[in-house]
């Protein structure tokens, strides 16, 4: 009898314990398309997954056992008993020596660091709908000085979902990295598959006694069994903090007990804390900001190769899609092929690797930034002119078949900070002039040759040759403080000084936009007046086929019906840039058209996308203040093409522009519309 009493108490105790996890459904819409069931601390959430049928995740809210008890697609259980794992590495950010959170020249990889495994304490949960997605939040989690919750987002109309550890810290001057994935103490996968860096699907038996880091293409690792496959991959751009090099640093992993911190066999994504071993800034994590350590998953009832093809669709196979009436252009590459190969006397193949890389991306126009501290910009004259001739000849040789390789430099002379030059034809100029030397003369071999001695002469050269200049990596790196410091200079106010260049730098996982450093500058310049614009820049050095190029690339879609022939010059390209007839994108979001109504209160845009959209931002200014209006687009599903009309109030405003961002923080933005 005594034993029966003890058993009854134990059963009651366990029952009470199982009921201690409250689930909040107040944000769940009755007609939201989500099915939810809770029984004995097991939460089942199902969502419409498009042609694949219904997707289903089963969450274990008990303290013991894997969080994800089951993953189903249609009638098949693709995976079971999986735990999301996050390894958060924390170090210090230098906020003093340069420009605060905009710093790039930080060697975080050489500072003391500590890695924490995110610990789950399943105390509460909620299920809600936001537009066409269902969000499951489970708290609490903790990793060192960071705390927060798990957030799983299910995208209706697709077997795609995102798993995030949303965490914040109160500590200032913090920089972070994270690795993540899914692990299980059971045997879930028969094989693990990936694409090698040459694009060939490879696989291995899922039976390692340790873990391995993998250099892959498309940033994806896939688990496969007889029921189907599960692909794990990061946000294609947001996960990759800025570096000078786009080296493939083995951004995926699989195997047992990863880093001796993730117990069980798993697949996932990773970052090398050493980066390219130059300047390695990692991610900003300002105090109080909600950092989204996240990765995407895609369920498939077919083999891993089929799942990979589905993943590739989100980035168009890591290419930039053609648009009628547009040509794609990317800028700011320090490949230094002239100095390292041509003038070094090395063999020059008919189709060198860097050209294969450029053409494989779908980019039509590459604007170089050669001779970056490798050549003789100030002379001796014979050496400088020889280097320019080699550059021009190389560009002519490799410009063919709907592709232009165009000469350009990052001169960094005369103006202050760093800036790029771009001429509409080959121009010979030397970045120094002795007092008795002419500004321009005719050379029997090279033709017209300019010698530049100051900023006034530099502007004169740009005017005479219809060239353009703009600030490279503004407000950071070697352009810290620029263009602000010369915004009142005649050369900056000239229409020959185009504006500035955009890159996702610095990186911050709490922000659902990329590159706000330059987006804010674009708004500031618009308020300064002068009709300046912002061009996308890559700012990369080595270009090789095994690199992770797409993650670090961005592109400009220029309004051009056709490419000019190299030998005829490329003035039409500079005209489109100077007139702001282009949009900037990471590639997944495109803006084929954007118009402002005559009454100037309605913006009509055609937008196409891959990942579900998140939001648009309508930004305007009156010459002093900047106004931002956020428009939710979370009712969209994956892969769409639609015309949107945004109503806004523009009375008293001088300009307006629009940004569009998706669920993976990929995006596109227009140039300003000038209202007066």
XYZ file of C-alpha atoms in Angstrom:
676
model
C 0.000 0.000 0.000
C 2.873 2.341 0.838
C 4.456 1.601 -2.548
C 1.184 2.317 -4.362
C 0.998 5.670 -2.598
C 4.534 6.547 -3.617
C 3.820 5.518 -7.230
C 0.701 7.707 -7.286
C 2.675 10.678 -5.958
C 5.384 10.077 -8.573
C 2.835 9.925 -11.416
C 1.132 13.102 -10.213
C 4.526 14.799 -9.868
C 5.530 13.858 -13.402
C 2.152 14.965 -14.748
C 2.437 18.356 -13.031
C 5.978 18.723 -14.333
C 4.802 17.910 -17.885
C 2.171 20.635 -17.646
C 4.564 23.338 -16.638
C 5.354 24.544 -20.182
C 2.715 27.113 -21.177
C 2.032 27.644 -24.880
C 0.691 31.006 -26.018
C -1.658 30.871 -29.027
C -2.877 34.469 -28.948
C -1.006 35.332 -32.140
C -2.367 32.350 -34.033
C -4.989 33.187 -36.663
C -7.971 30.878 -37.089
C -7.706 30.946 -40.859
C -3.922 31.202 -41.016
C -3.424 27.778 -42.570
C -1.601 26.358 -39.537
C -2.655 23.214 -37.666
C -1.506 22.963 -34.056
C -1.905 20.210 -31.469
C -0.465 20.008 -27.956
C -0.447 16.818 -25.916
C 1.774 15.900 -22.985
C 4.231 18.681 -23.780
C 4.516 17.540 -27.392
C 3.634 20.387 -29.746
C 2.770 19.469 -33.321
C 2.729 22.282 -35.865
C 1.753 21.687 -39.490
C 1.807 24.150 -42.356
C 0.899 24.081 -46.068
C 4.156 23.264 -47.877
C 3.038 23.826 -51.461
C 3.165 21.018 -54.026
C 4.924 18.827 -51.482
C 1.740 18.669 -49.399
C 1.798 19.441 -45.703
C 4.933 20.014 -43.676
C 4.971 19.054 -40.017
C 7.358 19.657 -37.137
C 6.837 17.983 -33.781
C 8.428 19.832 -30.856
C 9.309 18.126 -27.604
C 8.794 20.695 -24.843
C 10.004 18.395 -22.099
C 13.432 19.117 -20.674
C 14.767 15.722 -21.717
C 15.103 14.546 -25.300
C 15.655 16.213 -28.641
C 13.663 19.372 -29.319
C 12.542 18.251 -32.794
C 10.911 14.894 -32.292
C 9.819 14.570 -35.903
C 10.003 16.285 -39.304
C 7.463 15.207 -41.877
C 6.682 16.188 -45.443
C 3.507 14.812 -46.916
C 3.146 11.241 -45.692
C 6.831 10.694 -45.026
C 8.794 11.229 -41.836
C 12.053 12.550 -43.273
C 13.854 13.013 -39.935
C 13.362 12.494 -36.205
C 14.996 13.177 -32.848
C 17.007 16.192 -33.961
C 18.311 18.986 -31.800
C 19.279 22.409 -33.161
C 22.783 23.259 -32.007
C 24.359 26.707 -31.909
C 27.967 27.414 -30.960
C 28.413 31.102 -30.203
C 31.962 32.487 -30.231
C 32.399 35.803 -28.423
C 35.255 38.298 -28.623
C 35.826 42.053 -28.314
C 35.095 44.817 -30.802
C 37.462 47.786 -31.085
C 35.166 50.820 -30.804
C 37.907 53.351 -30.058
C 40.758 53.381 -32.561
C 38.803 54.008 -35.773
C 35.107 54.535 -36.405
C 33.072 52.670 -33.814
C 30.759 49.929 -35.027
C 31.605 50.712 -38.685
C 35.121 49.376 -38.214
C 36.606 46.969 -40.750
C 40.268 47.081 -39.759
C 39.733 44.932 -36.672
C 41.695 41.750 -36.050
C 39.107 40.045 -33.909
C 40.549 36.636 -34.760
C 43.743 37.444 -32.845
C 42.000 38.520 -29.644
C 40.967 36.270 -26.748
C 37.708 34.480 -27.508
C 35.393 31.990 -25.893
C 32.887 29.603 -27.461
C 29.611 28.749 -25.720
C 27.129 26.031 -26.613
C 23.605 27.450 -26.559
C 21.746 25.740 -23.715
C 17.993 25.129 -23.858
C 15.651 25.515 -20.895
C 12.176 24.833 -22.277
C 10.066 26.995 -19.978
C 7.536 28.512 -22.389
C 6.432 28.488 -26.005
C 4.202 30.343 -28.428
C 2.766 29.797 -31.894
C 1.758 32.746 -34.040
C 1.097 33.751 -37.630
C 2.746 36.681 -39.334
C 1.478 36.996 -42.873
C 2.115 33.751 -44.744
C 4.390 32.278 -42.126
C 4.032 30.479 -38.816
C 6.474 31.255 -36.015
C 7.169 28.939 -33.086
C 9.122 30.468 -30.203
C 10.546 28.398 -27.380
C 12.361 29.828 -24.391
C 14.644 30.165 -22.708
C 18.144 29.709 -24.095
C 21.498 30.918 -22.812
C 25.096 31.051 -24.053
C 27.624 32.817 -21.860
C 26.557 36.479 -21.585
C 23.801 35.997 -24.216
C 20.213 34.902 -23.618
C 17.010 34.687 -25.615
C 14.835 32.054 -27.285
C 14.611 29.589 -30.144
C 12.561 30.836 -33.080
C 11.410 28.518 -35.873
C 9.757 30.134 -38.896
C 7.701 27.997 -41.271
C 7.124 29.490 -44.723
C 3.700 28.633 -46.113
C 3.673 27.349 -49.664
C 7.128 25.793 -49.305
C 8.937 23.035 -47.361
C 11.353 25.774 -46.261
C 11.833 26.768 -42.648
C 14.340 28.748 -40.615
C 15.746 27.896 -37.182
C 17.189 30.762 -35.155
C 18.663 31.374 -31.744
C 17.580 34.965 -31.106
C 19.854 36.289 -28.382
C 21.139 39.505 -26.859
C 23.742 40.635 -24.361
C 24.136 43.648 -22.084
C 27.894 43.718 -22.624
C 29.283 46.453 -24.860
C 32.054 46.157 -27.475
C 31.136 42.591 -28.433
C 31.880 40.775 -31.686
C 30.543 37.299 -32.433
C 30.600 34.317 -34.776
C 28.408 31.252 -34.758
C 28.302 27.691 -36.038
C 24.983 25.875 -36.184
C 23.188 22.767 -37.364
C 21.094 19.769 -36.401
C 22.402 16.826 -34.361
C 20.953 13.510 -33.222
C 22.028 10.756 -30.881
C 20.228 8.281 -33.136
C 21.162 7.158 -36.637
C 19.056 9.389 -38.861
C 20.957 9.621 -42.119
C 22.236 6.961 -44.494
C 24.300 9.476 -46.454
C 25.514 13.026 -46.276
C 25.714 14.885 -49.595
C 27.015 18.189 -50.940
C 28.241 19.862 -54.112
C 32.005 20.132 -54.434
C 33.485 23.470 -55.477
C 33.301 22.416 -59.136
C 29.546 21.842 -58.901
C 29.547 18.028 -58.769
C 27.332 16.271 -56.224
C 29.342 14.161 -53.770
C 28.241 11.959 -50.899
C 29.601 9.924 -48.023
C 28.204 7.274 -45.715
C 26.964 8.873 -42.519
C 29.154 6.868 -40.146
C 32.032 9.080 -39.078
C 33.439 8.805 -35.575
C 34.414 12.480 -35.735
C 33.392 15.579 -37.682
C 34.841 17.138 -40.817
C 34.659 20.644 -42.251
C 33.721 20.808 -45.916
C 34.483 23.238 -48.738
C 31.318 23.113 -50.817
C 29.517 25.054 -53.501
C 26.104 26.563 -52.755
C 26.862 26.605 -48.979
C 24.649 23.529 -48.419
C 25.020 20.207 -46.599
C 22.313 17.523 -46.923
C 21.300 14.488 -44.901
C 19.654 11.665 -46.874
C 17.768 8.488 -45.932
C 15.218 6.206 -47.582
C 12.369 8.609 -46.739
C 13.938 11.730 -48.247
C 16.455 14.406 -47.449
C 16.992 17.537 -45.400
C 19.161 20.399 -46.670
C 20.811 22.810 -44.226
C 22.186 26.123 -45.497
C 22.770 29.696 -44.303
C 21.377 32.974 -45.543
C 23.405 33.333 -48.763
C 24.847 36.791 -47.999
C 24.021 37.756 -44.409
C 25.991 34.841 -42.918
C 29.212 36.032 -44.559
C 30.765 38.968 -42.763
C 32.981 41.262 -44.917
C 36.484 40.178 -45.839
C 39.030 41.223 -48.463
C 39.095 37.683 -49.809
C 36.222 35.412 -50.805
C 38.125 32.269 -49.881
C 36.097 29.119 -49.397
C 36.767 28.563 -45.702
C 34.848 25.267 -45.413
C 31.552 26.775 -44.387
C 29.762 23.439 -43.754
C 30.391 20.474 -41.477
C 29.094 16.979 -40.802
C 29.903 14.123 -38.468
C 29.942 13.159 -34.832
C 30.493 15.468 -31.860
C 31.329 18.570 -33.887
C 34.113 20.543 -32.152
C 33.534 18.288 -29.133
C 30.704 20.674 -28.265
C 27.738 19.289 -30.241
C 26.895 15.822 -28.958
C 25.700 13.382 -31.608
C 25.913 13.082 -35.382
C 25.031 16.258 -37.214
C 25.103 18.437 -40.291
C 25.487 22.190 -40.258
C 27.139 25.461 -41.157
C 30.258 27.058 -39.720
C 32.645 30.005 -39.822
C 36.416 29.834 -39.549
C 37.309 32.255 -36.722
C 40.577 33.122 -38.506
C 38.785 34.312 -41.650
C 41.238 35.205 -44.422
C 43.828 36.043 -41.726
C 43.964 39.696 -42.801
C 41.418 41.996 -41.206
C 38.710 39.781 -39.704
C 35.906 41.828 -38.118
C 33.279 39.073 -37.500
C 29.746 40.305 -36.627
C 28.835 43.320 -34.521
C 26.695 42.544 -31.453
C 25.832 45.874 -29.786
C 24.292 45.597 -26.302
C 20.553 44.982 -26.241
C 20.294 44.013 -29.923
C 18.578 40.750 -30.837
C 21.147 38.777 -32.778
C 19.596 36.149 -35.062
C 21.938 33.172 -35.176
C 20.056 31.264 -37.845
C 20.067 28.741 -40.658
C 17.572 27.478 -43.224
C 16.262 23.968 -43.737
C 14.521 22.480 -46.759
C 12.657 19.178 -46.565
C 12.396 16.927 -49.615
C 10.957 13.437 -50.107
C 13.508 12.769 -52.856
C 17.236 12.187 -52.885
C 19.827 14.749 -51.813
C 20.625 15.753 -55.390
C 16.996 16.795 -55.899
C 17.005 18.742 -52.634
C 20.155 20.560 -53.724
C 18.471 21.600 -56.973
C 15.619 23.067 -54.939
C 18.051 24.979 -52.727
C 19.891 26.348 -55.762
C 16.681 27.942 -57.027
C 16.802 30.444 -54.157
C 19.989 31.976 -55.609
C 19.321 31.159 -59.272
C 22.181 28.691 -59.017
C 24.455 31.463 -57.701
C 23.953 33.558 -60.841
C 22.413 36.920 -61.694
C 19.338 36.468 -63.843
C 18.991 38.313 -67.155
C 16.316 41.007 -67.304
C 15.074 42.491 -70.597
C 16.378 46.036 -70.958
C 19.116 45.564 -68.343
C 22.758 44.538 -68.206
C 24.459 43.483 -64.987
C 27.610 45.141 -63.690
C 29.840 44.494 -60.706
C 32.655 46.781 -59.584
C 35.831 47.011 -57.477
C 38.014 43.951 -58.034
C 41.725 43.920 -57.118
C 42.614 40.802 -59.061
C 45.958 42.377 -60.070
C 46.289 40.076 -63.078
C 48.354 42.635 -64.972
C 51.074 42.895 -62.362
C 51.044 39.314 -61.097
C 50.803 37.523 -64.439
C 51.096 39.608 -67.601
C 53.969 41.901 -66.621
C 55.487 39.199 -64.422
C 56.095 37.194 -67.590
C 53.863 34.283 -66.594
C 51.889 32.354 -69.234
C 48.517 33.930 -69.986
C 45.934 31.312 -71.012
C 43.230 32.137 -73.506
C 40.608 31.775 -70.786
C 42.147 32.386 -67.322
C 40.392 31.234 -64.169
C 39.260 34.688 -63.079
C 37.423 35.127 -66.388
C 35.695 31.782 -66.001
C 34.509 32.871 -62.564
C 33.175 36.210 -63.774
C 31.318 34.725 -66.741
C 29.787 31.925 -64.657
C 27.968 34.454 -62.465
C 25.864 35.936 -65.264
C 27.504 39.339 -64.828
C 27.826 41.237 -68.126
C 30.229 43.992 -67.063
C 33.168 43.885 -64.667
C 34.762 47.169 -63.594
C 38.237 46.508 -62.244
C 40.226 48.351 -59.584
C 43.720 47.357 -60.641
C 47.123 48.581 -59.440
C 46.069 48.695 -55.771
C 49.489 49.396 -54.189
C 51.139 47.015 -56.680
C 52.174 49.318 -59.554
C 53.612 52.765 -60.304
C 50.747 55.302 -60.456
C 53.136 58.272 -60.028
C 55.710 56.973 -62.448
C 58.375 56.598 -63.706
C 56.327 57.623 -66.719
C 57.477 54.803 -68.991
C 56.595 52.204 -66.363
C 53.200 53.707 -65.615
C 52.224 53.930 -69.282
C 53.403 50.378 -69.901
C 51.210 49.132 -67.056
C 48.176 51.013 -68.362
C 48.752 49.661 -71.869
C 48.867 46.120 -70.496
C 45.627 46.730 -68.587
C 43.830 48.117 -71.628
C 45.065 45.303 -73.863
C 43.983 42.680 -71.330
C 40.501 44.169 -71.069
C 40.145 44.279 -74.840
C 41.345 40.693 -75.189
C 38.867 39.280 -72.671
C 35.848 41.427 -73.651
C 33.666 39.317 -75.922
C 30.458 37.304 -76.160
C 28.176 39.636 -74.225
C 30.835 40.344 -71.610
C 32.911 43.446 -70.976
C 36.004 43.573 -68.781
C 36.597 47.279 -68.205
C 39.662 49.079 -66.843
C 39.438 50.951 -63.582
C 41.611 51.932 -60.650
C 41.392 52.887 -56.991
C 43.737 55.903 -57.259
C 43.456 57.211 -53.664
C 45.265 60.426 -54.630
C 44.301 64.116 -54.528
C 40.817 63.893 -52.953
C 41.322 62.200 -49.591
C 40.203 58.747 -48.568
C 39.772 56.016 -51.162
C 37.920 56.421 -54.436
C 37.459 54.707 -57.783
C 37.925 56.049 -61.297
C 36.036 54.971 -64.406
C 36.568 56.289 -67.929
C 34.458 55.510 -71.021
C 37.523 54.485 -73.052
C 41.214 53.759 -72.456
C 42.813 56.860 -70.928
C 46.513 57.299 -70.181
C 47.255 59.381 -67.111
C 49.994 59.692 -64.521
C 49.222 60.627 -60.907
C 51.960 63.206 -60.565
C 53.162 66.279 -62.448
C 56.343 68.239 -62.056
C 55.972 72.042 -62.198
C 57.530 72.257 -65.656
C 55.628 69.288 -67.124
C 52.521 69.880 -69.261
C 49.060 68.850 -68.051
C 48.510 66.995 -71.323
C 50.701 66.050 -74.244
C 50.676 63.659 -77.178
C 52.918 60.620 -76.912
C 53.938 58.906 -80.195
C 53.104 55.457 -78.774
C 50.212 56.054 -76.383
C 48.561 59.134 -77.810
C 47.178 61.684 -75.364
C 48.813 61.452 -71.920
C 47.698 63.443 -68.860
C 49.777 64.329 -65.821
C 47.785 65.155 -62.702
C 49.213 67.132 -59.804
C 46.219 68.114 -57.655
C 42.478 67.756 -57.119
C 41.643 70.565 -59.533
C 43.512 68.853 -62.340
C 41.918 65.536 -61.453
C 38.480 67.064 -61.854
C 39.568 68.629 -65.149
C 40.657 65.207 -66.424
C 37.302 63.692 -65.478
C 35.506 66.521 -67.279
C 37.630 66.324 -70.433
C 37.358 62.548 -70.745
C 33.774 62.160 -69.439
C 35.002 60.027 -66.551
C 33.371 59.309 -63.219
C 34.703 59.039 -59.683
C 33.083 57.895 -56.448
C 33.981 57.131 -52.846
C 34.982 53.522 -52.275
C 33.853 51.842 -49.024
C 32.658 55.206 -47.619
C 32.791 55.903 -43.874
C 34.990 52.863 -43.222
C 38.363 51.351 -44.098
C 40.609 53.930 -45.778
C 37.573 56.152 -46.391
C 36.687 56.660 -42.742
C 35.262 60.178 -42.550
C 34.649 60.399 -46.307
C 32.854 61.673 -48.325
C 31.606 63.827 -45.444
C 34.932 65.653 -45.173
C 34.859 66.840 -48.790
C 31.125 67.193 -49.398
C 31.537 70.956 -49.984
C 34.491 70.616 -52.363
C 33.927 71.595 -56.033
C 35.006 68.149 -57.250
C 32.387 66.434 -55.067
C 29.649 68.818 -56.172
C 30.575 68.188 -59.803
C 28.432 65.775 -61.813
C 31.693 63.883 -62.468
C 31.736 62.753 -58.849
C 29.002 60.167 -58.934
C 28.542 59.451 -55.203
C 29.631 56.333 -53.334
C 29.634 52.525 -53.367
C 27.624 49.996 -51.328
C 28.708 46.753 -49.728
C 27.282 44.781 -46.802
C 29.820 46.085 -44.314
C 29.878 45.939 -41.321
C 27.795 42.864 -40.464
C 25.161 42.751 -37.722
C 22.765 39.810 -37.365
C 20.178 41.918 -35.544
C 19.484 44.132 -38.569
C 17.080 42.994 -41.297
C 18.852 45.097 -43.940
C 22.382 44.859 -45.290
C 24.932 47.649 -45.562
C 23.076 50.384 -43.680
C 26.363 52.300 -43.411
C 26.022 53.245 -47.096
C 22.237 53.290 -47.222
C 22.323 55.987 -44.548
C 24.963 57.812 -46.569
C 22.763 57.674 -49.662
C 20.042 59.418 -47.658
C 22.488 61.982 -46.305
C 23.845 62.746 -49.777
C 20.325 63.151 -51.119
C 19.645 65.726 -48.413
C 22.931 67.488 -49.179
C 21.687 68.012 -52.742
C 23.554 67.345 -55.946
C 21.712 64.185 -57.034
C 24.299 61.636 -55.972
C 23.870 57.875 -56.328
C 25.221 54.656 -54.854
C 26.676 51.795 -56.865
C 27.223 48.240 -55.591
C 30.845 47.228 -55.074
C 32.420 43.848 -54.287
C 35.853 45.069 -53.119
C 37.529 41.659 -53.448
C 41.021 40.495 -54.275
C 41.702 36.915 -55.403
C 39.243 35.509 -57.960
C 39.383 31.699 -58.268
C 36.813 28.973 -59.121
C 36.969 27.404 -55.652
C 36.149 30.710 -53.925
C 32.818 31.403 -52.237
C 32.202 34.277 -54.645
C 28.420 34.544 -54.629
C 28.164 35.137 -50.892
C 30.399 38.214 -51.200
C 29.054 39.545 -54.497
C 26.407 42.115 -55.308
C 25.405 43.605 -58.635
C 24.000 46.635 -60.421
C 21.277 46.194 -63.033
C 21.914 48.991 -65.547
C 19.209 50.114 -67.960
C 20.925 49.102 -71.208
C 19.401 47.350 -74.199
C 22.763 46.103 -75.429
C 26.411 46.103 -74.515
C 28.692 48.419 -76.463
C 31.676 46.938 -78.268
C 34.912 47.492 -76.373
C 36.635 49.118 -79.336
C 33.823 51.696 -79.630
C 34.039 52.768 -75.978
C 31.444 52.312 -73.259
C 30.030 55.790 -72.724
C 26.476 54.381 -72.519
C 27.477 52.472 -69.367
C 28.787 55.592 -67.634
C 25.692 57.527 -68.733
C 23.372 54.956 -67.127
C 25.411 55.079 -63.911
C 25.677 58.869 -63.797
C 21.944 59.288 -64.425
C 20.975 56.740 -61.747
C 19.330 54.404 -64.256
C 19.943 51.225 -62.292
C 19.050 49.307 -59.180
C 21.323 47.460 -56.764
C 20.687 43.906 -55.582
C 22.230 40.896 -53.901
C 20.558 38.868 -56.669
C 17.529 37.227 -55.057
C 15.269 40.307 -55.209
C 14.867 42.106 -58.542
C 13.100 45.362 -59.395
C 12.417 45.281 -63.152
C 10.444 48.526 -62.970
C 9.801 51.346 -60.510
C 7.822 54.490 -61.306
C 6.613 57.498 -59.369
C 3.107 58.710 -60.205
C 2.631 62.268 -61.540
C 0.919 63.268 -58.282
C 4.026 61.987 -56.488
C 2.215 60.064 -53.795
C 2.202 56.613 -55.366
C 5.162 54.375 -56.215
C 4.505 51.419 -58.494
C 7.099 48.658 -58.575
C 7.354 45.276 -60.191
C 9.296 42.971 -57.890
C 10.439 39.398 -58.402
C 11.907 37.267 -55.634
C 12.999 33.806 -54.494
C 12.933 33.703 -50.668
C 9.637 35.000 -49.230
C 9.755 38.779 -48.936
C 9.945 40.480 -45.562
C 9.355 44.194 -46.039
C 9.860 47.299 -48.120
C 11.074 50.625 -46.801
C 10.056 53.903 -48.403
C 12.714 56.487 -47.569
C 12.349 60.175 -48.330
C 13.921 63.466 -47.299
C 13.190 67.184 -47.199
C 16.786 68.413 -47.368
C 17.250 68.164 -43.603
C 15.451 65.139 -42.183
C 15.143 61.546 -43.396
C 11.752 59.803 -43.181
C 11.316 56.033 -43.259
C 8.079 54.106 -43.721
C 8.166 50.317 -43.324
C 5.691 48.255 -45.362
C 5.235 44.610 -44.409
C 5.452 42.098 -47.265
C 5.237 39.015 -45.078
C 2.103 37.802 -46.857
C 4.299 36.774 -49.810
C 5.435 33.214 -50.389
C 8.612 31.876 -51.946
C 9.185 32.582 -55.642
C 6.984 35.354 -56.905
C 6.691 38.167 -59.417
C 4.167 40.904 -58.719
C 3.441 44.578 -59.206
C 3.111 46.498 -55.939
C 1.705 49.973 -55.396
C 2.875 51.883 -52.343
C 0.936 54.956 -51.252
C 2.966 57.488 -49.310
C 2.970 61.139 -48.303
C 5.656 63.162 -50.037
C 4.472 66.708 -49.470
C 7.485 68.898 -48.754
C 9.928 66.141 -49.679
C 12.759 66.548 -52.180
C 13.473 62.906 -52.951
C 12.255 59.369 -52.325
C 13.680 55.882 -52.820
C 12.655 52.294 -51.989
C 14.362 49.227 -50.532
C 12.960 45.665 -50.618
C 14.235 42.891 -48.303
C 13.433 39.201 -48.009
C 13.335 36.635 -45.206
C 17.039 35.818 -45.623
C 18.001 39.525 -45.565
C 18.732 39.591 -49.268
C 17.566 42.773 -50.907
C 17.457 45.385 -53.644
C 17.111 49.149 -53.691
C 16.335 51.867 -56.194
C 18.195 55.106 -56.676
C 16.441 58.282 -55.489
C 13.544 59.785 -57.398
C 14.111 63.552 -57.368
C 10.925 65.477 -56.609
C 12.171 68.953 -57.482
